Amino acid sequence: MKEYKNSTRTVLAFFQALIDALIYYLSLSIIIWLWISKNSDAGFTLELKMSFTGTMILVFYFNSLYSFKTWLFWDEIKAVLKSSLLMLLIIIFYIYSQGFSLSRFAAAASVIIFVPLCLTARYLFRIIFFKFGILVTNMLILGAGKTGEIFARKVINHPFTVCRIAGFLDDDPEKQGTEIAGSKVRGKIEDFAVICAGERIDEAAVAISTASRSLLTHILDIVEFHVRQVHYIPDMYMLTTFSSSIKDIGGMPVISAAQGLLNPFNMAVKNITDYFLSVMALILFSPLMLWAAWRIKREYEGKAISGLTRAGRGMKTFTMYKFRTRYEGRRNLTKTGKFLRRLYIDELPKLFNVLKGEMSIVGPMPLTIKDLEHLYDDETAAKICRIKPGITGFWQISRKTENDKDIRAEMSLYYMRNWSLWVDTVIILKTFFVVLTRKRKEYMRAEN
């Protein structure tokens, strides 16, 4: 069975590479055809196009883009962008080194066309084969507690992972036979080998964040040699985060973690990025904002923009701007207000807060001083307020019920420790996805 699965993955990897090659070759051919219409000396021969396509395949291969290792589509986007940029640099260097009179614009434009087409094809490829049960990874989760449940739901909500939860194992007698996130607790941890003998289990996830070192050693002894990969899901407060890296120093593994937004240089980069993005967004959305203000003034005599007092960096209060969507002193929405809130247009004035340095594009949920002190202890509140609140953030795009307020602090501190421009990019892209699909009805409504 294992040999069959490996051969299947090899065939799928071949087809994935073939699809990538066809997309890049067509992207390059289209750009060359458009360029030749203006410049007959484009100089791209069939041999060169095939060579560039081969370069793309090699770069993608050495960046593990044919091993189906990436779990999230955001990771796939990052890997494809990184590999495509490297491929472009190699091609441009080759053009210069050989003295070819080839257009660097054509080479760059072909990559710009190739990337979104490649990502779309990869997403469809992964999802289609997963639905047909061809590219499926069966996973057992060891630990049926909160950590295991959260992890299972994350996997289920991201079909790009191509993982199927085969069940849970937990030593708690009360959990035996119960169902968590749509999967049953099938036995105790000691039953792992028996289950693997009776069915195909590819991977295991250890989701016992409070497990002692001796227990983890015992669990690893049980799962070792039965699956091809074991994952450990740590507690959110632990050091092993996205910003961490593992190094080998004389045979001793050492985990190193960056300080995220606690690093002054990173904070400066984030501030510059915030200013740039807010200016671009205000220019882009200014016609829409003027229209919204005009509609509000027509329906309601008063200020088009309302101000809400919120806690900012260093626990200092500031006025957060929003388009007015309610009648004065009443809870019901205006007709225009309903439309603005449904499309989240009422959030756009917060961009002025970003320009004033009071908010960030991405950051913790903006709260009042009272709510901040009510939700967190003094030490946690002080830590969260070391950075500016954001228009969007981890909690804003993931919140589904009012019962998960207790993990706001964890998400905020996790973001602070793991900040990078790529993390902000992913959150912004996911925000657009949430808004466009209206996946959550109450997105960012707790602040009103």
Short mmCIF file of C-alpha atoms in Angstrom, two decimals, residues 202-369:
data_model
loop_
_atom_site.label_atom_id
_atom_site.label_comp_id
_atom_site.label_asym_id
_atom_site.label_seq_id
_atom_site.Cartn_x
_atom_site.Cartn_y
_atom_site.Cartn_z
CA ASP A 202 0.01 8.40 7.01
CA GLU A 203 0.66 10.99 9.69
CA ALA A 204 0.11 11.63 13.39
CA ALA A 205 -0.41 14.90 15.21
CA VAL A 206 0.42 15.17 18.92
CA ALA A 207 -1.96 17.79 20.30
CA ILE A 208 -1.21 17.55 24.02
CA SER A 209 0.30 20.95 24.73
CA THR A 210 0.76 20.25 28.44
CA ALA A 211 2.44 16.87 27.95
CA SER A 212 5.56 16.27 30.02
CA ARG A 213 8.86 15.31 28.44
CA SER A 214 8.48 11.70 29.60
CA LEU A 215 4.98 11.47 28.13
CA LEU A 216 6.13 12.91 24.80
CA THR A 217 8.98 10.39 24.71
CA HIS A 218 6.51 7.60 25.40
CA ILE A 219 4.16 8.83 22.64
CA LEU A 220 7.00 9.06 20.13
CA ASP A 221 8.02 5.51 20.99
CA ILE A 222 4.47 4.40 20.17
CA VAL A 223 4.04 6.25 16.84
CA GLU A 224 7.61 5.82 15.59
CA PHE A 225 7.98 3.71 12.41
CA HIS A 226 4.19 3.53 11.93
CA VAL A 227 3.73 6.83 10.06
CA ARG A 228 5.89 8.83 7.71
CA GLN A 229 5.56 12.09 9.66
CA VAL A 230 4.70 13.20 13.19
CA HIS A 231 3.55 16.73 14.01
CA TYR A 232 3.59 18.39 17.41
CA ILE A 233 1.18 21.24 18.10
CA PRO A 234 2.59 23.36 20.94
CA ASP A 235 0.72 25.71 23.21
CA MET A 236 0.31 29.18 21.67
CA TYR A 237 2.47 30.71 24.39
CA MET A 238 5.41 28.42 23.68
CA LEU A 239 8.56 29.50 21.89
CA THR A 240 8.10 27.27 18.86
CA THR A 241 6.31 29.69 16.56
CA PHE A 242 6.35 30.78 12.91
CA SER A 243 9.32 33.03 13.62
CA SER A 244 11.39 30.22 15.13
CA SER A 245 14.10 28.20 13.46
CA ILE A 246 15.91 25.04 14.48
CA LYS A 247 19.69 24.92 14.22
CA ASP A 248 22.16 22.15 14.86
CA ILE A 249 25.04 23.21 17.10
CA GLY A 250 27.45 20.36 17.60
CA GLY A 251 24.68 17.77 17.48
CA MET A 252 22.43 19.74 19.85
CA PRO A 253 19.16 21.06 18.37
CA VAL A 254 18.62 24.71 19.32
CA ILE A 255 15.36 26.58 18.77
CA SER A 256 15.83 30.28 18.02
CA ALA A 257 12.88 32.67 17.87
CA ALA A 258 12.77 36.20 16.50
CA GLN A 259 11.10 38.88 18.59
CA GLY A 260 8.59 40.00 15.96
CA LEU A 261 7.23 43.44 16.71
CA LEU A 262 9.27 43.64 19.91
CA ASN A 263 12.18 44.37 17.58
CA PRO A 264 12.41 48.16 16.94
CA PHE A 265 13.56 47.63 13.35
CA ASN A 266 10.54 45.44 12.58
CA MET A 267 8.27 48.03 14.15
CA ALA A 268 9.78 50.73 11.94
CA VAL A 269 9.25 48.60 8.83
CA LYS A 270 5.64 47.98 9.84
CA ASN A 271 5.00 51.70 10.41
CA ILE A 272 6.41 52.61 6.99
CA THR A 273 4.31 49.90 5.37
CA ASP A 274 1.20 51.12 7.21
CA TYR A 275 1.65 54.67 5.97
CA PHE A 276 2.24 53.54 2.40
CA LEU A 277 -0.76 51.17 2.33
CA SER A 278 -3.10 53.68 3.97
CA VAL A 279 -2.20 56.40 1.45
CA MET A 280 -2.71 53.97 -1.45
CA ALA A 281 -6.01 52.76 0.01
CA LEU A 282 -7.31 56.30 0.57
CA ILE A 283 -6.48 57.21 -3.02
CA LEU A 284 -8.15 54.05 -4.30
CA PHE A 285 -11.27 54.28 -2.12
CA SER A 286 -11.68 58.07 -1.99
CA PRO A 287 -14.54 58.12 -4.59
CA LEU A 288 -16.36 55.43 -2.60
CA MET A 289 -15.81 57.30 0.68
CA LEU A 290 -17.08 60.58 -0.79
CA TRP A 291 -20.17 58.78 -2.08
CA ALA A 292 -20.76 57.18 1.33
CA ALA A 293 -20.47 60.55 3.11
CA TRP A 294 -22.89 62.11 0.59
CA ARG A 295 -25.45 59.32 1.08
CA ILE A 296 -25.24 59.60 4.88
CA LYS A 297 -25.72 63.39 4.78
CA ARG A 298 -28.76 62.98 2.51
CA GLU A 299 -30.44 60.54 4.86
CA TYR A 300 -29.26 61.82 8.22
CA GLU A 301 -28.56 65.40 9.25
CA GLY A 302 -25.40 65.34 11.27
CA LYS A 303 -21.80 64.24 11.02
CA ALA A 304 -21.10 61.57 8.41
CA ILE A 305 -18.20 60.19 10.45
CA SER A 306 -18.59 59.17 14.09
CA GLY A 307 -15.82 58.84 16.65
CA LEU A 308 -15.38 55.98 19.12
CA THR A 309 -12.96 56.11 22.04
CA ARG A 310 -10.49 53.23 21.97
CA ALA A 311 -7.31 52.19 23.76
CA GLY A 312 -4.19 52.63 21.67
CA ARG A 313 -0.50 52.03 22.08
CA GLY A 314 0.65 52.47 25.65
CA MET A 315 -3.00 52.37 26.87
CA LYS A 316 -3.52 55.92 25.59
CA THR A 317 -7.01 56.64 24.32
CA PHE A 318 -7.72 57.91 20.81
CA THR A 319 -10.76 58.58 18.66
CA MET A 320 -11.39 55.83 16.12
CA TYR A 321 -13.26 56.97 13.00
CA LYS A 322 -16.14 55.15 11.31
CA PHE A 323 -18.93 56.13 8.96
CA ARG A 324 -22.12 56.78 10.90
CA THR A 325 -24.55 53.90 10.35
CA ARG A 326 -27.09 54.39 13.18
CA TYR A 327 -29.59 57.06 14.14
CA GLU A 328 -28.48 59.26 17.03
CA GLY A 329 -29.23 57.58 20.36
CA ARG A 330 -30.83 54.54 18.73
CA ARG A 331 -29.69 51.01 17.96
CA ASN A 332 -31.43 50.61 14.60
CA LEU A 333 -29.48 51.20 11.45
CA THR A 334 -30.16 53.74 8.77
CA LYS A 335 -30.96 52.49 5.27
CA THR A 336 -27.56 53.63 4.03
CA GLY A 337 -25.94 52.30 7.19
CA LYS A 338 -27.17 48.77 6.48
CA PHE A 339 -25.59 48.90 3.04
CA LEU A 340 -22.30 50.33 4.33
CA ARG A 341 -22.03 47.72 7.09
CA ARG A 342 -22.94 44.85 4.78
CA LEU A 343 -20.00 45.71 2.52
CA TYR A 344 -17.78 46.97 5.42
CA ILE A 345 -17.47 50.39 3.80
CA ASP A 346 -18.10 51.93 7.23
CA GLU A 347 -14.61 50.73 8.26
CA LEU A 348 -12.75 52.83 5.67
CA PRO A 349 -12.37 56.02 7.79
CA LYS A 350 -10.06 54.03 10.06
CA LEU A 351 -7.44 54.61 7.38
CA PHE A 352 -7.16 58.17 8.72
CA ASN A 353 -6.29 56.68 12.12
CA VAL A 354 -3.49 54.76 10.42
CA LEU A 355 -2.19 57.96 8.82
CA LYS A 356 -2.25 59.67 12.23
CA GLY A 357 -0.18 56.83 13.69
CA GLU A 358 -2.96 55.70 16.04
CA MET A 359 -3.75 52.39 14.32
CA SER A 360 -2.15 49.84 12.01
CA ILE A 361 -3.59 48.06 9.01
CA VAL A 362 -3.05 44.77 10.89
CA GLY A 363 -3.00 44.44 14.65
CA PRO A 364 -4.98 43.48 17.77
CA MET A 365 -8.70 44.25 18.01
CA PRO A 366 -9.29 47.89 19.08
CA LEU A 367 -11.03 47.93 22.47
CA THR A 368 -12.06 50.47 25.08
CA ILE A 369 -9.96 50.84 28.23
#
